[in-house]
C-alpha cells in the first residue's frame, strides 16, 4: 500500500484557501491510488481525508485516545494511540 502522511492544522476553516488546497492534494493522491494519512481530526486533516475519499481513495487517521475528540467522518481507518509522541511516530512509520 502506498501511503503519504500529511501534517496540518486542525484550526483551518472549511472556507479557507488552505482547506481548499489540502482537499485538492488529498484528491490527487486518492485518484492515483495513494492512501493519505493524517492526524484524523478537523481542518487540514479533514480536508485531505475528504479529498482522498471523494476521489475513491482511502484515508487513515491516527488519533490520540485521550483527547475525547471525534475523528473526521472521511476516514477509512482510525488508529488510536496513547500519546502525541506515539501518534507522530505512527504517522511517520506509515509513510
Coordinates of C-alpha atoms in Angstrom, one line a residue:
X1 CA 0.0 0.0 0.0
X2 CA 1.3 3.4 -0.9
X3 CA 0.8 5.9 1.9
X4 CA 1.7 9.6 2.2
X5 CA 1.4 11.3 5.6
X6 CA 0.3 14.9 5.7
X7 CA 0.7 17.0 8.8
X8 CA -1.6 20.0 9.1
X9 CA -3.5 22.2 11.5
X10 CA -6.9 21.4 12.9
X11 CA -7.7 25.1 13.0
X12 CA -8.1 25.7 9.3
X13 CA -11.7 26.5 8.4
X14 CA -13.7 24.9 5.5
X15 CA -13.9 28.3 3.8
X16 CA -10.1 29.0 3.9
X17 CA -7.7 28.7 0.9
X18 CA -5.6 26.2 3.0
X19 CA -8.5 23.9 3.3
X20 CA -9.2 24.0 -0.4
X21 CA -5.6 23.3 -1.3
X22 CA -5.4 20.4 1.2
X23 CA -8.6 19.0 -0.4
X24 CA -7.0 19.2 -3.8
X25 CA -3.9 17.5 -2.6
X26 CA -5.9 14.7 -1.0
X27 CA -8.0 14.3 -4.2
X28 CA -4.9 14.0 -6.3
X29 CA -3.4 11.3 -4.0
X30 CA -6.7 9.4 -3.8
X31 CA -7.3 9.4 -7.5
X32 CA -3.8 8.0 -8.0
X33 CA -4.3 5.1 -5.6
X34 CA -2.2 6.7 -2.8
X35 CA -3.7 6.5 0.7
X36 CA -3.4 9.6 2.8
X37 CA -2.6 9.5 6.5
X38 CA -3.2 12.4 8.8
X39 CA -3.9 13.1 12.5
X40 CA -7.5 12.3 11.8
X41 CA -9.3 15.4 13.2
X42 CA -10.6 18.6 11.6
X43 CA -9.1 21.3 9.5
X44 CA -6.3 20.3 7.1
X45 CA -6.6 16.7 8.3
X46 CA -10.2 16.6 7.4
X47 CA -9.6 18.3 4.0
X48 CA -7.0 15.8 2.8
X49 CA -9.2 12.9 4.0
X50 CA -12.3 14.3 2.3
X51 CA -10.3 14.8 -0.9
X52 CA -9.0 11.3 -0.9
X53 CA -12.4 9.7 -0.2
X54 CA -14.1 11.8 -2.8
X55 CA -11.6 10.5 -5.4
X56 CA -12.3 6.9 -4.4
X57 CA -9.2 6.6 -2.3
X58 CA -8.5 5.8 1.4
X59 CA -7.7 8.0 4.4
X60 CA -6.1 6.8 7.6
X61 CA -6.5 8.9 10.8
X62 CA -4.0 8.5 13.7
X63 CA -5.7 9.9 16.8
X64 CA -4.9 10.1 20.5
X65 CA -7.5 8.3 22.5
X66 CA -7.0 10.7 25.5
X67 CA -8.3 13.7 23.6
X68 CA -12.0 12.8 23.6
X69 CA -12.4 14.3 20.2
X70 CA -14.3 12.9 17.3
X71 CA -12.3 11.9 14.2
X72 CA -13.4 13.4 10.9
X73 CA -16.1 11.4 9.1
X74 CA -14.0 10.8 5.9
X75 CA -11.6 8.2 7.4
X76 CA -11.4 4.7 6.0
X77 CA -9.4 3.6 9.1
X78 CA -8.8 5.1 12.5
X79 CA -5.7 4.1 14.5
X80 CA -5.8 5.1 18.2
X81 CA -2.6 5.9 20.1
X82 CA -1.9 6.8 23.7
X83 CA 0.2 9.9 23.4
X84 CA 1.2 12.6 20.9
X85 CA 4.7 11.1 20.6
X86 CA 3.2 7.7 19.7
X87 CA 0.8 9.4 17.3
X88 CA 3.6 11.2 15.4
X89 CA 5.8 8.1 15.3
X90 CA 2.9 6.1 13.9
X91 CA 2.2 8.7 11.2
X92 CA 5.9 8.6 10.2
X93 CA 6.0 4.8 10.2
X94 CA 3.0 4.5 7.9
X95 CA 4.5 6.8 5.2

